[in-house]
């Protein structure tokens, strides 16, 4: 569909905030990505459902994102619509030992709420910079924990525009994946079950993990987190280091010297800079160790 027609279609819609020709680099932790034709920032569940239905009914290509911390977007941007589930659709309720979150709630904020209620079990996720919707999609994990361990219910919009609810076991959680991606579900809400704990111990654990993260990860630079999935039996960062690629740079994309598993943006890196670096790393590591590294970050755009 041509852009003028697309803009006209969305001009008077009421799906929350609607932005036109919005630069994706303003919405990704990599700080990379050209313009998306239309960005919708829904504020209610109805906004999400109606906007998705509208896109489907009008055959408009659409992509759902959370906080953009696992995305690498092309410099040419994205044709069609991005629905950003985050700010404004991020309510968190704590009832007994259950935390009930809207899909756009940030993990860091859920962690703070859990601490405030002396609930333990969410500490591992306190430093992951995404939303709970993104985390359930990716089965995000760190320091021995993953979403699979704590999620009890997921409320989602399915391909036929039905609102459905899944139990943990229905979610097909696995290493960095779940049913969400398999079936193109849209996560509307998540229930997490935690245990009663002691405030000071929970706080101490979160502080300890934050310290570990700050000392090991290049958080001072924009990135998409770990660039590659952990290959079975290896660590991506070690393979990259052992291949002599620490600090390798294309344009402003660089293999972090602090943690070789991270490709970082040291200035104004373009998609091509990062993509060339990823391809180069994959080839050299594969030649040397016969292991093909698979990107963990999602590459999107037209
Ligand atoms: C500095 C840094 C550290 C990180 N550390 C970790 C870590 O320790 N462990 C880890 O697992 N990850 C880590 N990540 C990666 C990232 O934070 C996680 O993958 C996170 O779960 C992504 O959430 P998001 O909201 O940013 O999703 P996005 O990046 O916006 O999207 C990721 C995927 O989820 C989908 N998605 C997002 N929201 C929804 C929704 N509501 N419904 C349906 N699909 C949706 C998108 O379509 C996309 O496929 C890190 C990233 C950075 C930048």
Short mmCIF file of C-alpha atoms and ligand atoms in Angstrom, two decimals:
data_model
loop_
_atom_site.label_atom_id
_atom_site.label_comp_id
_atom_site.label_asym_id
_atom_site.label_seq_id
_atom_site.Cartn_x
_atom_site.Cartn_y
_atom_site.Cartn_z
CA UNK A 1 0.00 0.00 0.00
CA UNK A 2 1.40 3.43 -0.86
CA UNK A 3 2.35 5.72 1.99
CA UNK A 4 -0.15 8.51 1.30
CA UNK A 5 -3.01 5.99 1.42
CA UNK A 6 -1.56 4.39 4.56
CA UNK A 7 -1.23 7.76 6.35
CA UNK A 8 -4.82 8.66 5.39
CA UNK A 9 -6.10 5.37 6.83
CA UNK A 10 -4.54 6.11 10.21
CA UNK A 11 -5.12 9.88 10.30
CA UNK A 12 -8.27 9.80 12.37
CA UNK A 13 -7.92 6.53 14.19
CA UNK A 14 -8.08 6.34 17.93
CA UNK A 15 -5.71 3.55 18.92
CA UNK A 16 -3.63 5.51 21.44
CA UNK A 17 -0.71 7.62 20.17
CA UNK A 18 -0.01 7.42 16.44
CA UNK A 19 3.30 8.62 15.00
CA UNK A 20 4.17 8.91 11.32
CA UNK A 21 7.62 8.31 9.79
CA UNK A 22 8.98 7.70 13.27
CA UNK A 23 12.67 6.80 13.46
CA UNK A 24 13.09 3.33 14.96
CA UNK A 25 16.51 4.36 16.32
CA UNK A 26 14.57 6.34 18.94
CA UNK A 27 12.88 3.14 20.08
CA UNK A 28 15.70 0.57 20.08
CA UNK A 29 18.45 0.03 22.64
CA UNK A 30 20.94 -0.27 19.74
CA UNK A 31 19.97 3.29 18.67
CA UNK A 32 19.79 2.01 15.10
CA UNK A 33 16.92 1.88 12.60
CA UNK A 34 15.27 4.02 9.94
CA UNK A 35 11.68 5.26 9.89
CA UNK A 36 8.61 3.12 10.32
CA UNK A 37 5.66 4.40 8.28
CA UNK A 38 3.22 4.30 11.20
CA UNK A 39 3.93 3.65 14.88
CA UNK A 40 1.02 2.99 17.22
CA UNK A 41 1.54 3.26 20.97
CA UNK A 42 -1.61 1.73 22.47
CA UNK A 43 -2.79 2.73 25.93
CA UNK A 44 -5.47 0.09 26.51
CA UNK A 45 -6.12 -3.52 25.67
CA UNK A 46 -8.87 -2.35 23.36
CA UNK A 47 -6.40 -0.09 21.50
CA UNK A 48 -4.19 -3.13 20.87
CA UNK A 49 -7.00 -5.41 19.75
CA UNK A 50 -8.64 -2.79 17.53
CA UNK A 51 -5.37 -1.68 15.92
CA UNK A 52 -4.33 -5.24 15.15
CA UNK A 53 -7.79 -6.03 13.73
CA UNK A 54 -7.62 -2.85 11.64
CA UNK A 55 -4.24 -3.86 10.20
CA UNK A 56 -5.43 -7.38 9.51
CA UNK A 57 -8.69 -6.27 7.90
CA UNK A 58 -6.83 -3.81 5.66
CA UNK A 59 -3.97 -6.24 4.86
CA UNK A 60 -1.38 -3.89 6.38
CA UNK A 61 1.90 -5.44 7.45
CA UNK A 62 2.37 -4.96 11.19
CA UNK A 63 4.99 -5.84 13.79
CA UNK A 64 4.58 -5.83 17.56
CA UNK A 65 7.49 -4.64 19.69
CA UNK A 66 8.11 -4.06 23.37
CA UNK A 67 11.00 -1.95 24.60
CA UNK A 68 13.15 -2.62 21.51
CA UNK A 69 16.03 -4.16 23.48
CA UNK A 70 16.39 -7.24 21.33
CA UNK A 71 15.91 -5.65 17.91
CA UNK A 72 18.25 -4.67 15.09
CA UNK A 73 16.32 -2.57 12.58
CA UNK A 74 17.44 -1.85 9.01
CA UNK A 75 18.46 1.69 8.05
CA UNK A 76 15.70 1.75 5.43
CA UNK A 77 13.20 1.30 8.24
CA UNK A 78 9.95 -0.61 8.25
CA UNK A 79 7.07 -0.40 5.78
CA UNK A 80 3.66 -0.65 7.37
CA UNK A 81 2.92 -0.45 11.07
CA UNK A 82 4.78 -1.07 14.31
CA UNK A 83 2.64 -1.48 17.42
CA UNK A 84 4.77 -0.60 20.42
CA UNK A 85 3.43 -2.22 23.58
CA UNK A 86 5.11 -0.41 26.43
CA UNK A 87 4.64 2.93 28.12
CA UNK A 88 0.94 3.46 28.92
CA UNK A 89 0.08 -0.23 28.86
CA UNK A 90 2.23 -1.18 31.80
CA UNK A 91 0.00 -1.59 34.86
CA UNK A 92 1.20 -3.96 37.58
CA UNK A 93 -1.03 -5.41 40.33
CA UNK A 94 0.23 -7.51 43.20
CA UNK A 95 -2.30 -9.85 44.81
CA UNK A 96 -0.86 -12.10 47.51
CA UNK A 97 2.13 -13.78 45.86
CA UNK A 98 0.91 -13.16 42.31
CA UNK A 99 2.05 -10.27 40.12
CA UNK A 100 -0.37 -9.43 37.32
CA UNK A 101 1.15 -7.28 34.59
CA UNK A 102 0.00 -5.65 31.41
CA UNK A 103 2.18 -6.69 28.47
CA UNK A 104 4.15 -3.44 28.35
CA UNK A 105 5.31 -3.47 31.98
CA UNK A 106 9.09 -3.23 32.28
CA UNK A 107 10.89 -6.08 34.04
CA UNK A 108 12.84 -3.56 36.15
CA UNK A 109 9.59 -2.02 37.42
CA UNK A 110 8.04 -5.44 38.10
CA UNK A 111 11.20 -6.28 40.07
CA UNK A 112 10.81 -3.12 42.17
CA UNK A 113 7.16 -3.98 42.87
CA UNK A 114 8.09 -7.54 43.84
CA UNK A 115 10.71 -6.22 46.23
CA UNK A 116 8.25 -3.76 47.75
CA UNK A 117 5.93 -6.70 48.52
CA UNK A 118 8.83 -8.90 49.75
CA UNK A 119 8.27 -11.40 46.96
CA UNK A 120 11.22 -13.46 45.80
CA UNK A 121 11.80 -15.19 42.46
CA UNK A 122 11.97 -12.18 40.13
CA UNK A 123 15.48 -11.07 41.08
CA UNK A 124 17.14 -12.70 38.03
CA UNK A 125 15.10 -10.50 35.68
CA UNK A 126 15.58 -7.18 37.47
CA UNK A 127 18.37 -6.03 35.11
CA UNK A 128 16.93 -7.25 31.80
CA UNK A 129 15.85 -4.05 30.04
CA UNK A 130 12.75 -5.35 28.22
CA UNK A 131 9.01 -5.58 28.82
CA UNK A 132 7.26 -8.64 30.20
CA UNK A 133 5.65 -9.19 26.76
CA UNK A 134 9.08 -9.29 25.12
CA UNK A 135 10.44 -11.44 27.93
CA UNK A 136 7.69 -14.04 27.55
CA UNK A 137 8.22 -14.06 23.77
CA UNK A 138 11.95 -14.66 24.22
CA UNK A 139 11.73 -16.72 27.44
CA UNK A 140 14.28 -14.19 28.70
CA UNK A 141 16.64 -15.42 31.34
CA UNK A 142 19.73 -14.62 33.35
CA UNK A 143 21.75 -15.88 36.30
CA UNK A 144 20.06 -19.27 36.39
CA UNK A 145 16.45 -18.06 36.09
CA UNK A 146 14.12 -17.73 33.12
CA UNK A 147 10.53 -16.64 32.49
CA UNK A 148 9.53 -20.31 32.25
CA UNK A 149 10.19 -20.68 36.00
CA UNK A 150 7.76 -18.00 37.17
CA UNK A 151 5.06 -17.34 34.55
CA UNK A 152 1.74 -18.99 35.41
CA UNK A 153 -0.64 -17.43 32.87
CA UNK A 154 -0.34 -15.52 29.61
CA UNK A 155 -3.24 -13.61 28.09
CA UNK A 156 -2.79 -13.10 24.36
CA UNK A 157 -4.49 -12.11 21.13
CA UNK A 158 -4.32 -14.94 18.61
CA UNK A 159 -4.24 -14.92 14.79
CA UNK A 160 -8.05 -15.04 14.64
CA UNK A 161 -8.41 -11.99 16.91
CA UNK A 162 -9.53 -14.09 19.88
CA UNK A 163 -8.30 -13.24 23.36
CA UNK A 164 -6.96 -16.50 24.73
CA UNK A 165 -5.28 -17.57 27.96
CA UNK A 166 -2.41 -20.03 28.23
CA UNK A 167 -0.99 -21.85 31.21
CA UNK A 168 2.77 -22.15 31.67
CA UNK A 169 2.83 -25.60 30.17
CA UNK A 170 0.90 -24.44 27.06
CA UNK A 171 3.54 -21.79 26.35
CA UNK A 172 6.19 -24.13 24.88
CA UNK A 173 8.91 -22.21 26.68
CA UNK A 174 12.42 -23.14 25.53
CA UNK A 175 15.82 -21.47 25.27
CA UNK A 176 15.07 -17.94 24.00
CA UNK A 177 11.74 -18.89 22.52
CA UNK A 178 8.08 -19.64 23.21
CA UNK A 179 4.70 -20.21 21.63
CA UNK A 180 4.34 -16.44 21.09
CA UNK A 181 6.74 -16.41 18.15
CA UNK A 182 5.56 -19.79 16.82
CA UNK A 183 1.99 -18.60 16.43
CA UNK A 184 2.32 -14.83 16.06
CA UNK A 185 0.52 -14.22 19.35
CA UNK A 186 0.37 -10.76 20.89
CA UNK A 187 0.96 -10.76 24.63
CA UNK A 188 -1.62 -8.63 26.44
CA UNK A 189 -0.99 -9.69 30.02
CA UNK A 190 1.13 -11.98 32.14
CA UNK A 191 0.67 -13.47 35.59
CA UNK A 192 3.77 -14.35 37.52
CA UNK A 193 3.80 -16.38 40.72
CA UNK A 194 6.49 -15.64 43.29
CA UNK A 195 7.25 -16.71 46.86
CA UNK A 196 7.21 -14.79 50.12
CA UNK A 197 10.72 -13.81 51.06
CA UNK A 198 12.67 -11.43 53.19
CA UNK A 199 12.92 -7.86 51.92
CA UNK A 200 16.57 -7.38 52.82
CA UNK A 201 17.66 -10.64 51.18
CA UNK A 202 15.73 -9.88 47.96
CA UNK A 203 17.22 -6.39 47.87
CA UNK A 204 20.70 -7.73 48.45
CA UNK A 205 20.35 -10.27 45.63
CA UNK A 206 19.13 -7.60 43.20
CA UNK A 207 22.03 -5.33 44.13
CA UNK A 208 24.48 -8.18 43.72
CA UNK A 209 23.14 -9.05 40.25
CA UNK A 210 23.17 -5.38 39.22
CA UNK A 211 26.80 -5.15 40.30
CA UNK A 212 27.66 -8.31 38.31
CA UNK A 213 25.89 -6.94 35.22
CA UNK A 214 27.55 -3.52 35.47
CA UNK A 215 31.00 -5.01 35.89
CA UNK A 216 30.69 -7.61 33.09
CA UNK A 217 28.49 -5.99 30.44
CA UNK A 218 29.18 -2.90 28.31
CA UNK A 219 26.06 -1.10 29.53
CA UNK A 220 27.65 2.28 28.81
CA UNK A 221 27.15 1.66 25.05
CA UNK A 222 23.95 1.09 23.06
CA UNK A 223 23.50 -2.59 22.11
CA UNK A 224 20.93 -5.33 21.77
CA UNK A 225 22.35 -7.33 24.66
CA UNK A 226 23.98 -10.66 23.83
CA UNK A 227 24.22 -10.65 20.05
CA UNK A 228 24.26 -14.43 19.67
CA UNK A 229 22.47 -17.34 21.32
CA UNK A 230 24.57 -19.61 23.50
CA UNK A 231 25.65 -22.52 21.28
CA UNK A 232 25.26 -25.93 22.97
CA UNK A 233 28.44 -26.70 24.89
CA UNK A 234 30.08 -23.30 24.30
CA UNK A 235 29.85 -19.62 25.23
CA UNK A 236 29.49 -17.24 22.28
CA UNK A 237 31.65 -14.56 23.93
CA UNK A 238 34.51 -17.00 24.56
CA UNK A 239 34.41 -18.38 21.00
CA UNK A 240 34.56 -14.81 19.67
CA UNK A 241 37.43 -13.91 22.00
CA UNK A 242 39.32 -17.11 21.20
CA UNK A 243 38.93 -16.29 17.50
CA UNK A 244 40.89 -13.08 18.11
CA UNK A 245 37.90 -10.82 17.45
CA UNK A 246 37.87 -8.79 20.68
CA UNK A 247 37.53 -5.14 19.64
CA UNK A 248 36.92 -5.91 15.94
CA UNK A 249 35.21 -2.91 14.38
CA UNK A 250 33.22 -2.07 11.24
CA UNK A 251 32.27 1.60 11.06
CA UNK A 252 30.86 2.35 14.50
CA UNK A 253 29.90 -1.25 15.31
CA UNK A 254 32.40 -3.00 17.53
CA UNK A 255 32.90 -6.26 19.41
CA UNK A 256 32.90 -5.08 23.01
CA UNK A 257 36.26 -5.43 24.70
CA UNK A 258 34.49 -5.77 28.05
CA UNK A 259 32.30 -8.69 26.90
CA UNK A 260 32.92 -10.20 23.47
CA UNK A 261 29.37 -11.55 23.30
CA UNK A 262 28.10 -8.00 22.83
CA UNK A 263 28.26 -6.02 19.58
CA UNK A 264 28.04 -2.38 20.63
CA UNK A 265 27.31 0.90 18.89
CA UNK A 266 30.24 3.18 19.69
CA UNK A 267 28.90 6.23 17.84
CA UNK A 268 26.57 6.33 14.88
CA UNK A 269 26.64 2.70 13.80
CA UNK A 270 24.38 1.79 10.90
CA UNK A 271 22.51 -1.45 10.38
CA UNK A 272 25.10 -2.36 7.72
CA UNK A 273 27.98 -1.82 10.18
CA UNK A 274 26.42 -4.23 12.69
CA UNK A 275 25.27 -6.72 10.07
CA UNK A 276 28.72 -6.85 8.42
CA UNK A 277 30.30 -7.39 11.83
CA UNK A 278 27.83 -10.18 12.68
CA UNK A 279 28.47 -11.95 9.37
CA UNK A 280 32.25 -11.61 9.80
CA UNK A 281 32.11 -13.01 13.35
CA UNK A 282 29.96 -15.93 12.20
CA UNK A 283 32.37 -16.80 9.38
CA UNK A 284 35.59 -16.55 11.39
CA UNK A 285 34.20 -18.47 14.40
CA UNK A 286 32.77 -21.15 12.11
CA UNK A 287 36.06 -21.51 10.21
CA UNK A 288 37.99 -21.82 13.45
CA UNK A 289 35.67 -23.84 15.68
CA UNK A 290 33.08 -25.32 13.31
CA UNK A 291 30.29 -23.63 15.31
CA UNK A 292 27.76 -21.42 13.49
CA UNK A 293 26.67 -18.70 15.90
CA UNK A 294 22.99 -17.88 15.62
CA UNK A 295 21.88 -14.30 16.31
CA UNK A 296 19.73 -13.85 19.41
CA UNK A 297 18.76 -10.35 18.33
CA UNK A 298 15.89 -10.10 15.88
CA UNK A 299 16.71 -8.44 12.57
CA UNK A 300 13.74 -6.58 11.13
CA UNK A 301 12.99 -4.05 8.42
CA UNK A 302 12.56 -3.72 4.67
C1 LIG B 1 21.98 -4.37 27.84
C2 LIG B 1 21.06 -5.54 27.56
C3 LIG B 1 21.08 -6.63 28.40
C4 LIG B 1 20.25 -7.73 28.15
N1 LIG B 1 20.28 -8.79 29.01
C5 LIG B 1 19.50 -9.86 28.77
C6 LIG B 1 19.53 -10.98 29.64
O1 LIG B 1 20.23 -11.03 30.63
N2 LIG B 1 18.72 -12.03 29.34
C7 LIG B 1 17.90 -12.04 28.25
O2 LIG B 1 17.18 -13.03 28.02
N3 LIG B 1 17.84 -10.97 27.41
C8 LIG B 1 18.62 -9.89 27.64
N4 LIG B 1 18.58 -8.82 26.80
C9 LIG B 1 17.71 -8.86 25.59
C10 LIG B 1 16.29 -8.28 25.80
O3 LIG B 1 16.25 -7.35 26.86
C11 LIG B 1 15.29 -9.39 26.07
O4 LIG B 1 15.21 -10.29 24.98
C12 LIG B 1 13.88 -8.83 26.33
O5 LIG B 1 13.05 -9.88 26.77
C13 LIG B 1 13.26 -8.17 25.11
O6 LIG B 1 12.12 -7.45 25.53
P1 LIG B 1 11.60 -6.16 24.74
O7 LIG B 1 10.36 -5.71 25.41
O8 LIG B 1 12.68 -5.16 24.61
O9 LIG B 1 11.24 -6.81 23.34
P2 LIG B 1 11.60 -6.28 21.87
O10 LIG B 1 13.07 -6.23 21.71
O11 LIG B 1 10.82 -5.07 21.56
O12 LIG B 1 11.04 -7.50 21.01
C14 LIG B 1 11.64 -8.78 21.10
C15 LIG B 1 10.71 -9.82 20.47
O13 LIG B 1 9.53 -9.92 21.26
C16 LIG B 1 8.37 -9.63 20.49
N5 LIG B 1 7.43 -8.93 21.38
C17 LIG B 1 7.70 -7.91 22.24
N6 LIG B 1 6.60 -7.58 22.94
C18 LIG B 1 5.61 -8.40 22.52
C19 LIG B 1 4.24 -8.56 22.85
N7 LIG B 1 3.63 -7.81 23.79
N8 LIG B 1 3.53 -9.52 22.20
C20 LIG B 1 4.11 -10.30 21.25
N9 LIG B 1 5.40 -10.19 20.89
C21 LIG B 1 6.14 -9.25 21.52
C22 LIG B 1 8.85 -8.81 19.31
O14 LIG B 1 8.01 -8.97 18.19
C23 LIG B 1 10.23 -9.42 19.07
O15 LIG B 1 10.11 -10.60 18.31
C24 LIG B 1 19.39 -7.71 27.04
C25 LIG B 1 19.36 -6.58 26.18
C26 LIG B 1 20.19 -5.51 26.46
C27 LIG B 1 20.13 -4.32 25.55
#
